[in-house]
Amino acid sequence: MKYELQPLPYSYDALEPYIDAQTMEVHHTKHHQNYILKLNEALDAHPELSEVSIETLLKDVSKIPQDIQTAVINSGGGHYNHEIFWNSMSSHPTVLQGNLKDAIAASFGDEESFWKQFSAAAMSQFGSGWAWLVVTPDRRLEIKKTNNQDNPVSHGDTILLGIDVWEHAYYLKYQNRRAEYISAWRSLVNWDFAQRVYETISHP
Ligand code: MN3
């Protein structure tokens, strides 16, 4: 089974003015596509893994054959992270509500305090990487950040939201102004997606 680039759940210009169409198209058709090509290349050497999902591979990287371990972490992580990233954004406004809203209030204070902490994590990620809202194995909500294409699922967490803070995610429009990109991203966040994942954790 070869991985293939899936269409985005919205058009390239659907996130304007917060993220421009050119950034979205290059990010999807060049960056994400390239992770998939390199992941397929790595897996070519191990046909026995062809039916194992990328999530399963990333959940226990010690089981990945040594000769492709780094390639799967980098390129497989890149593929998996971008799928989450596209779904973490919505072309129409969504609202934090229900049991996730309560859980966020209990963990971070109110929604405003959550955004302060989430933005600070995304801002302070040094160099290329990600900031995440995750549920830990003991079911606590936490904000985390990872380098490059490292992924919280490799550390036992379940991802509710992820923001890409590699420069390619924002440089065309925002240049070095990462803070403006993070602030704009708040208008795009897909709470419906986070809620759907959270339901699977709350009611396994
Ligand atoms: Mn990216």
PDB file of C-alpha atoms and ligand atoms in Angstrom:
ATOM      1  CA  MET A   1       0.000   0.000   0.000  1.00  0.00           C
ATOM      2  CA  LYS A   2       1.498   3.313  -1.089  1.00  0.00           C
ATOM      3  CA  TYR A   3       0.601   6.485   0.723  1.00  0.00           C
ATOM      4  CA  GLU A   4      -1.072   9.109  -1.438  1.00  0.00           C
ATOM      5  CA  LEU A   5      -1.646  12.792  -0.922  1.00  0.00           C
ATOM      6  CA  GLN A   6      -5.300  13.329  -0.055  1.00  0.00           C
ATOM      7  CA  PRO A   7      -7.171  16.490  -1.069  1.00  0.00           C
ATOM      8  CA  LEU A   8      -7.612  19.094   1.645  1.00  0.00           C
ATOM      9  CA  PRO A   9     -11.047  19.327   3.296  1.00  0.00           C
ATOM     10  CA  TYR A  10     -11.334  22.876   1.839  1.00  0.00           C
ATOM     11  CA  SER A  11      -9.976  24.872  -1.090  1.00  0.00           C
ATOM     12  CA  TYR A  12      -6.527  26.478  -1.012  1.00  0.00           C
ATOM     13  CA  ASP A  13      -8.030  29.960  -0.681  1.00  0.00           C
ATOM     14  CA  ALA A  14     -10.583  28.943   1.976  1.00  0.00           C
ATOM     15  CA  LEU A  15      -8.420  30.101   4.882  1.00  0.00           C
ATOM     16  CA  GLU A  16      -7.841  33.608   3.505  1.00  0.00           C
ATOM     17  CA  PRO A  17      -7.039  36.130   4.844  1.00  0.00           C
ATOM     18  CA  TYR A  18      -5.413  34.245   7.733  1.00  0.00           C
ATOM     19  CA  ILE A  19      -3.383  31.896   5.539  1.00  0.00           C
ATOM     20  CA  ASP A  20      -2.968  32.773   1.871  1.00  0.00           C
ATOM     21  CA  ALA A  21      -3.795  30.394  -0.987  1.00  0.00           C
ATOM     22  CA  GLN A  22      -0.228  30.222  -2.285  1.00  0.00           C
ATOM     23  CA  THR A  23       1.142  29.142   1.088  1.00  0.00           C
ATOM     24  CA  MET A  24      -1.547  26.468   1.364  1.00  0.00           C
ATOM     25  CA  GLU A  25      -0.945  25.123  -2.125  1.00  0.00           C
ATOM     26  CA  VAL A  26       2.856  24.962  -1.791  1.00  0.00           C
ATOM     27  CA  HIS A  27       2.554  23.506   1.707  1.00  0.00           C
ATOM     28  CA  HIS A  28       0.184  20.774   0.523  1.00  0.00           C
ATOM     29  CA  THR A  29       1.438  19.923  -2.990  1.00  0.00           C
ATOM     30  CA  LYS A  30       5.170  20.324  -2.312  1.00  0.00           C
ATOM     31  CA  HIS A  31       5.978  19.904   1.375  1.00  0.00           C
ATOM     32  CA  HIS A  32       3.343  17.345   2.369  1.00  0.00           C
ATOM     33  CA  GLN A  33       3.699  15.523  -0.966  1.00  0.00           C
ATOM     34  CA  ASN A  34       7.448  15.236  -0.456  1.00  0.00           C
ATOM     35  CA  TYR A  35       7.032  13.620   2.972  1.00  0.00           C
ATOM     36  CA  ILE A  36       4.755  11.044   1.371  1.00  0.00           C
ATOM     37  CA  LEU A  37       7.214  10.293  -1.458  1.00  0.00           C
ATOM     38  CA  LYS A  38      10.065   9.813   1.005  1.00  0.00           C
ATOM     39  CA  LEU A  39       7.924   7.682   3.320  1.00  0.00           C
ATOM     40  CA  ASN A  40       6.973   5.399   0.402  1.00  0.00           C
ATOM     41  CA  GLU A  41      10.622   5.175  -0.633  1.00  0.00           C
ATOM     42  CA  ALA A  42      11.632   4.098   2.864  1.00  0.00           C
ATOM     43  CA  LEU A  43       8.839   1.523   3.122  1.00  0.00           C
ATOM     44  CA  ASP A  44       9.761   0.013  -0.273  1.00  0.00           C
ATOM     45  CA  ALA A  45      12.603  -1.761   1.514  1.00  0.00           C
ATOM     46  CA  HIS A  46      10.172  -3.357   3.990  1.00  0.00           C
ATOM     47  CA  PRO A  47       7.098  -4.803   2.254  1.00  0.00           C
ATOM     48  CA  GLU A  48       6.181  -6.558   5.533  1.00  0.00           C
ATOM     49  CA  LEU A  49       5.139  -3.132   6.853  1.00  0.00           C
ATOM     50  CA  SER A  50       2.876  -2.318   3.913  1.00  0.00           C
ATOM     51  CA  GLU A  51      -0.321  -2.989   5.878  1.00  0.00           C
ATOM     52  CA  VAL A  52       0.784  -1.292   9.094  1.00  0.00           C
ATOM     53  CA  SER A  53      -0.690   2.191   9.537  1.00  0.00           C
ATOM     54  CA  ILE A  54       1.615   5.155   9.927  1.00  0.00           C
ATOM     55  CA  GLU A  55       0.024   5.883  13.305  1.00  0.00           C
ATOM     56  CA  THR A  56       0.863   2.377  14.523  1.00  0.00           C
ATOM     57  CA  LEU A  57       4.458   2.745  13.296  1.00  0.00           C
ATOM     58  CA  LEU A  58       4.859   6.101  15.047  1.00  0.00           C
ATOM     59  CA  LYS A  59       3.312   4.851  18.294  1.00  0.00           C
ATOM     60  CA  ASP A  60       6.280   2.556  18.883  1.00  0.00           C
ATOM     61  CA  VAL A  61       9.245   3.732  16.862  1.00  0.00           C
ATOM     62  CA  SER A  62      11.518   1.158  18.544  1.00  0.00           C
ATOM     63  CA  LYS A  63       9.759  -1.498  16.444  1.00  0.00           C
ATOM     64  CA  ILE A  64      10.601   0.225  13.144  1.00  0.00           C
ATOM     65  CA  PRO A  65      13.495  -1.547  11.386  1.00  0.00           C
ATOM     66  CA  GLN A  66      16.745   0.262  12.138  1.00  0.00           C
ATOM     67  CA  ASP A  67      17.596   1.009   8.506  1.00  0.00           C
ATOM     68  CA  ILE A  68      14.415   3.055   7.954  1.00  0.00           C
ATOM     69  CA  GLN A  69      13.730   4.285  11.498  1.00  0.00           C
ATOM     70  CA  THR A  70      14.934   7.855  10.937  1.00  0.00           C
ATOM     71  CA  ALA A  71      13.187   8.076   7.562  1.00  0.00           C
ATOM     72  CA  VAL A  72       9.866   6.911   9.022  1.00  0.00           C
ATOM     73  CA  ILE A  73      10.129   9.288  11.993  1.00  0.00           C
ATOM     74  CA  ASN A  74      10.954  12.251   9.722  1.00  0.00           C
ATOM     75  CA  SER A  75       8.891  11.560   6.613  1.00  0.00           C
ATOM     76  CA  GLY A  76       6.167   9.416   8.164  1.00  0.00           C
ATOM     77  CA  GLY A  77       5.909  11.937  10.985  1.00  0.00           C
ATOM     78  CA  GLY A  78       5.772  14.697   8.380  1.00  0.00           C
ATOM     79  CA  HIS A  79       2.901  12.981   6.595  1.00  0.00           C
ATOM     80  CA  TYR A  80       0.965  12.210   9.779  1.00  0.00           C
ATOM     81  CA  ASN A  81       1.518  15.664  11.304  1.00  0.00           C
ATOM     82  CA  HIS A  82       0.269  17.442   8.200  1.00  0.00           C
ATOM     83  CA  GLU A  83      -2.912  15.353   8.075  1.00  0.00           C
ATOM     84  CA  ILE A  84      -3.595  16.532  11.615  1.00  0.00           C
ATOM     85  CA  PHE A  85      -2.655  20.101  10.744  1.00  0.00           C
ATOM     86  CA  TRP A  86      -5.123  20.323   7.819  1.00  0.00           C
ATOM     87  CA  ASN A  87      -7.851  18.955  10.076  1.00  0.00           C
ATOM     88  CA  SER A  88      -6.927  21.296  12.917  1.00  0.00           C
ATOM     89  CA  MET A  89      -8.120  24.187  10.753  1.00  0.00           C
ATOM     90  CA  SER A  90     -11.582  24.974   9.470  1.00  0.00           C
ATOM     91  CA  SER A  91     -12.826  27.250   6.696  1.00  0.00           C
ATOM     92  CA  HIS A  92     -15.802  28.230   8.856  1.00  0.00           C
ATOM     93  CA  PRO A  93     -15.768  29.307  12.512  1.00  0.00           C
ATOM     94  CA  THR A  94     -16.166  26.589  15.142  1.00  0.00           C
ATOM     95  CA  VAL A  95     -16.893  26.931  18.836  1.00  0.00           C
ATOM     96  CA  LEU A  96     -15.252  25.339  21.859  1.00  0.00           C
ATOM     97  CA  GLN A  97     -18.098  23.759  23.791  1.00  0.00           C
ATOM     98  CA  GLY A  98     -19.299  20.774  25.789  1.00  0.00           C
ATOM     99  CA  ASN A  99     -17.033  18.506  27.787  1.00  0.00           C
ATOM    100  CA  LEU A 100     -13.907  19.689  25.966  1.00  0.00           C
ATOM    101  CA  LYS A 101     -14.645  23.263  27.012  1.00  0.00           C
ATOM    102  CA  ASP A 102     -15.024  22.081  30.602  1.00  0.00           C
ATOM    103  CA  ALA A 103     -11.799  20.080  30.409  1.00  0.00           C
ATOM    104  CA  ILE A 104      -9.889  23.048  28.985  1.00  0.00           C
ATOM    105  CA  ALA A 105     -11.248  25.294  31.714  1.00  0.00           C
ATOM    106  CA  ALA A 106     -10.192  22.786  34.362  1.00  0.00           C
ATOM    107  CA  SER A 107      -6.702  22.375  32.872  1.00  0.00           C
ATOM    108  CA  PHE A 108      -5.760  25.867  31.720  1.00  0.00           C
ATOM    109  CA  GLY A 109      -8.278  28.326  33.149  1.00  0.00           C
ATOM    110  CA  ASP A 110     -10.652  29.737  30.551  1.00  0.00           C
ATOM    111  CA  GLU A 111     -10.336  29.665  26.746  1.00  0.00           C
ATOM    112  CA  GLU A 112      -8.369  32.920  26.807  1.00  0.00           C
ATOM    113  CA  SER A 113      -5.780  31.465  29.205  1.00  0.00           C
ATOM    114  CA  PHE A 114      -5.556  28.356  27.052  1.00  0.00           C
ATOM    115  CA  TRP A 115      -4.721  30.494  23.992  1.00  0.00           C
ATOM    116  CA  LYS A 116      -2.099  32.419  25.946  1.00  0.00           C
ATOM    117  CA  GLN A 117      -0.376  29.177  26.919  1.00  0.00           C
ATOM    118  CA  PHE A 118      -0.796  27.535  23.523  1.00  0.00           C
ATOM    119  CA  SER A 119       0.555  30.637  21.732  1.00  0.00           C
ATOM    120  CA  ALA A 120       3.497  30.828  24.116  1.00  0.00           C
ATOM    121  CA  ALA A 121       4.386  27.204  23.338  1.00  0.00           C
ATOM    122  CA  ALA A 122       4.102  27.786  19.572  1.00  0.00           C
ATOM    123  CA  MET A 123       6.127  30.988  19.864  1.00  0.00           C
ATOM    124  CA  SER A 124       8.896  29.462  21.982  1.00  0.00           C
ATOM    125  CA  GLN A 125       9.413  26.358  19.822  1.00  0.00           C
ATOM    126  CA  PHE A 126      13.002  27.017  18.742  1.00  0.00           C
ATOM    127  CA  GLY A 127      13.450  26.460  15.021  1.00  0.00           C
ATOM    128  CA  SER A 128      11.219  24.086  13.060  1.00  0.00           C
ATOM    129  CA  GLY A 129       8.528  22.163  14.874  1.00  0.00           C
ATOM    130  CA  TRP A 130       5.017  22.043  16.232  1.00  0.00           C
ATOM    131  CA  ALA A 131       2.834  22.974  19.181  1.00  0.00           C
ATOM    132  CA  TRP A 132       0.035  20.627  20.224  1.00  0.00           C
ATOM    133  CA  LEU A 133      -2.986  20.204  22.422  1.00  0.00           C
ATOM    134  CA  VAL A 134      -2.900  16.581  23.527  1.00  0.00           C
ATOM    135  CA  VAL A 135      -4.503  14.139  25.906  1.00  0.00           C
ATOM    136  CA  THR A 136      -1.863  12.243  27.895  1.00  0.00           C
ATOM    137  CA  PRO A 137      -2.136   8.500  28.633  1.00  0.00           C
ATOM    138  CA  ASP A 138      -3.528   9.336  32.093  1.00  0.00           C
ATOM    139  CA  ARG A 139      -6.158  11.493  30.338  1.00  0.00           C
ATOM    140  CA  ARG A 140      -4.914  14.939  31.221  1.00  0.00           C
ATOM    141  CA  LEU A 141      -5.012  17.779  28.700  1.00  0.00           C
ATOM    142  CA  GLU A 142      -1.570  19.225  28.035  1.00  0.00           C
ATOM    143  CA  ILE A 143       0.098  21.659  25.679  1.00  0.00           C
ATOM    144  CA  LYS A 144       3.279  20.252  24.176  1.00  0.00           C
ATOM    145  CA  LYS A 145       5.766  21.141  21.496  1.00  0.00           C
ATOM    146  CA  THR A 146       8.000  18.944  19.361  1.00  0.00           C
ATOM    147  CA  ASN A 147      11.037  19.475  17.133  1.00  0.00           C
ATOM    148  CA  ASN A 148      11.018  18.881  13.385  1.00  0.00           C
ATOM    149  CA  GLN A 149       8.466  16.119  12.618  1.00  0.00           C
ATOM    150  CA  ASP A 150       8.587  14.432  16.018  1.00  0.00           C
ATOM    151  CA  ASN A 151       5.084  13.575  17.095  1.00  0.00           C
ATOM    152  CA  PRO A 152       3.212  13.288  20.410  1.00  0.00           C
ATOM    153  CA  VAL A 153       1.818   9.859  19.465  1.00  0.00           C
ATOM    154  CA  SER A 154       5.403   8.567  19.713  1.00  0.00           C
ATOM    155  CA  HIS A 155       5.266   9.642  23.368  1.00  0.00           C
ATOM    156  CA  GLY A 156       1.920   8.024  24.146  1.00  0.00           C
ATOM    157  CA  ASP A 157      -0.284  11.096  23.699  1.00  0.00           C
ATOM    158  CA  THR A 158      -3.412  11.590  21.597  1.00  0.00           C
ATOM    159  CA  ILE A 159      -3.494  14.760  19.513  1.00  0.00           C
ATOM    160  CA  LEU A 160      -6.492  17.105  19.552  1.00  0.00           C
ATOM    161  CA  LEU A 161      -4.900  20.031  17.683  1.00  0.00           C
ATOM    162  CA  GLY A 162      -1.561  20.835  16.107  1.00  0.00           C
ATOM    163  CA  ILE A 163      -0.039  23.994  14.671  1.00  0.00           C
ATOM    164  CA  ASP A 164       2.869  23.819  12.238  1.00  0.00           C
ATOM    165  CA  VAL A 165       5.452  26.485  13.121  1.00  0.00           C
ATOM    166  CA  TRP A 166       7.986  25.558  10.445  1.00  0.00           C
ATOM    167  CA  GLU A 167       8.686  28.763   8.501  1.00  0.00           C
ATOM    168  CA  HIS A 168       7.186  27.229   5.338  1.00  0.00           C
ATOM    169  CA  ALA A 169       3.789  27.349   7.081  1.00  0.00           C
ATOM    170  CA  TYR A 170       3.749  31.148   7.228  1.00  0.00           C
ATOM    171  CA  TYR A 171       6.790  32.786   5.639  1.00  0.00           C
ATOM    172  CA  LEU A 172       5.243  33.970   2.331  1.00  0.00           C
ATOM    173  CA  LYS A 173       2.641  36.052   4.134  1.00  0.00           C
ATOM    174  CA  TYR A 174       4.159  36.752   7.531  1.00  0.00           C
ATOM    175  CA  GLN A 175       7.922  36.467   6.885  1.00  0.00           C
ATOM    176  CA  ASN A 176       9.558  36.331  10.331  1.00  0.00           C
ATOM    177  CA  ARG A 177       6.414  37.420  12.202  1.00  0.00           C
ATOM    178  CA  ARG A 178       5.477  34.073  13.712  1.00  0.00           C
ATOM    179  CA  ALA A 179       3.428  35.748  16.451  1.00  0.00           C
ATOM    180  CA  GLU A 180       1.047  37.221  13.830  1.00  0.00           C
ATOM    181  CA  TYR A 181       0.622  33.820  12.189  1.00  0.00           C
ATOM    182  CA  ILE A 182      -0.161  32.166  15.536  1.00  0.00           C
ATOM    183  CA  SER A 183      -2.628  34.906  16.386  1.00  0.00           C
ATOM    184  CA  ALA A 184      -4.330  34.516  12.972  1.00  0.00           C
ATOM    185  CA  TRP A 185      -4.425  30.737  13.413  1.00  0.00           C
ATOM    186  CA  ARG A 186      -6.764  31.158  16.357  1.00  0.00           C
ATOM    187  CA  SER A 187      -9.455  32.254  13.869  1.00  0.00           C
ATOM    188  CA  LEU A 188      -9.037  28.996  11.952  1.00  0.00           C
ATOM    189  CA  VAL A 189      -8.929  26.462  14.725  1.00  0.00           C
ATOM    190  CA  ASN A 190     -11.248  23.504  14.230  1.00  0.00           C
ATOM    191  CA  TRP A 191     -12.776  22.809  17.630  1.00  0.00           C
ATOM    192  CA  ASP A 192     -15.180  20.319  16.016  1.00  0.00           C
ATOM    193  CA  PHE A 193     -12.210  18.131  15.057  1.00  0.00           C
ATOM    194  CA  ALA A 194     -10.684  18.416  18.546  1.00  0.00           C
ATOM    195  CA  GLN A 195     -14.066  17.558  20.067  1.00  0.00           C
ATOM    196  CA  ARG A 196     -14.501  14.479  17.836  1.00  0.00           C
ATOM    197  CA  VAL A 197     -11.099  13.120  18.851  1.00  0.00           C
ATOM    198  CA  TYR A 198     -11.776  13.974  22.494  1.00  0.00           C
ATOM    199  CA  GLU A 199     -15.024  11.978  22.384  1.00  0.00           C
ATOM    200  CA  THR A 200     -13.091   8.871  21.341  1.00  0.00           C
ATOM    201  CA  ILE A 201     -10.865   9.321  24.415  1.00  0.00           C
ATOM    202  CA  SER A 202     -13.708  10.126  26.815  1.00  0.00           C
ATOM    203  CA  HIS A 203     -15.853   7.205  25.591  1.00  0.00           C
ATOM    204  CA  PRO A 204     -13.435   4.574  24.318  1.00  0.00           C
TER     205      PRO A 204
HETATM  206 MN   MN3 B   1       4.595  21.900   7.239  1.00  0.00          MN
END
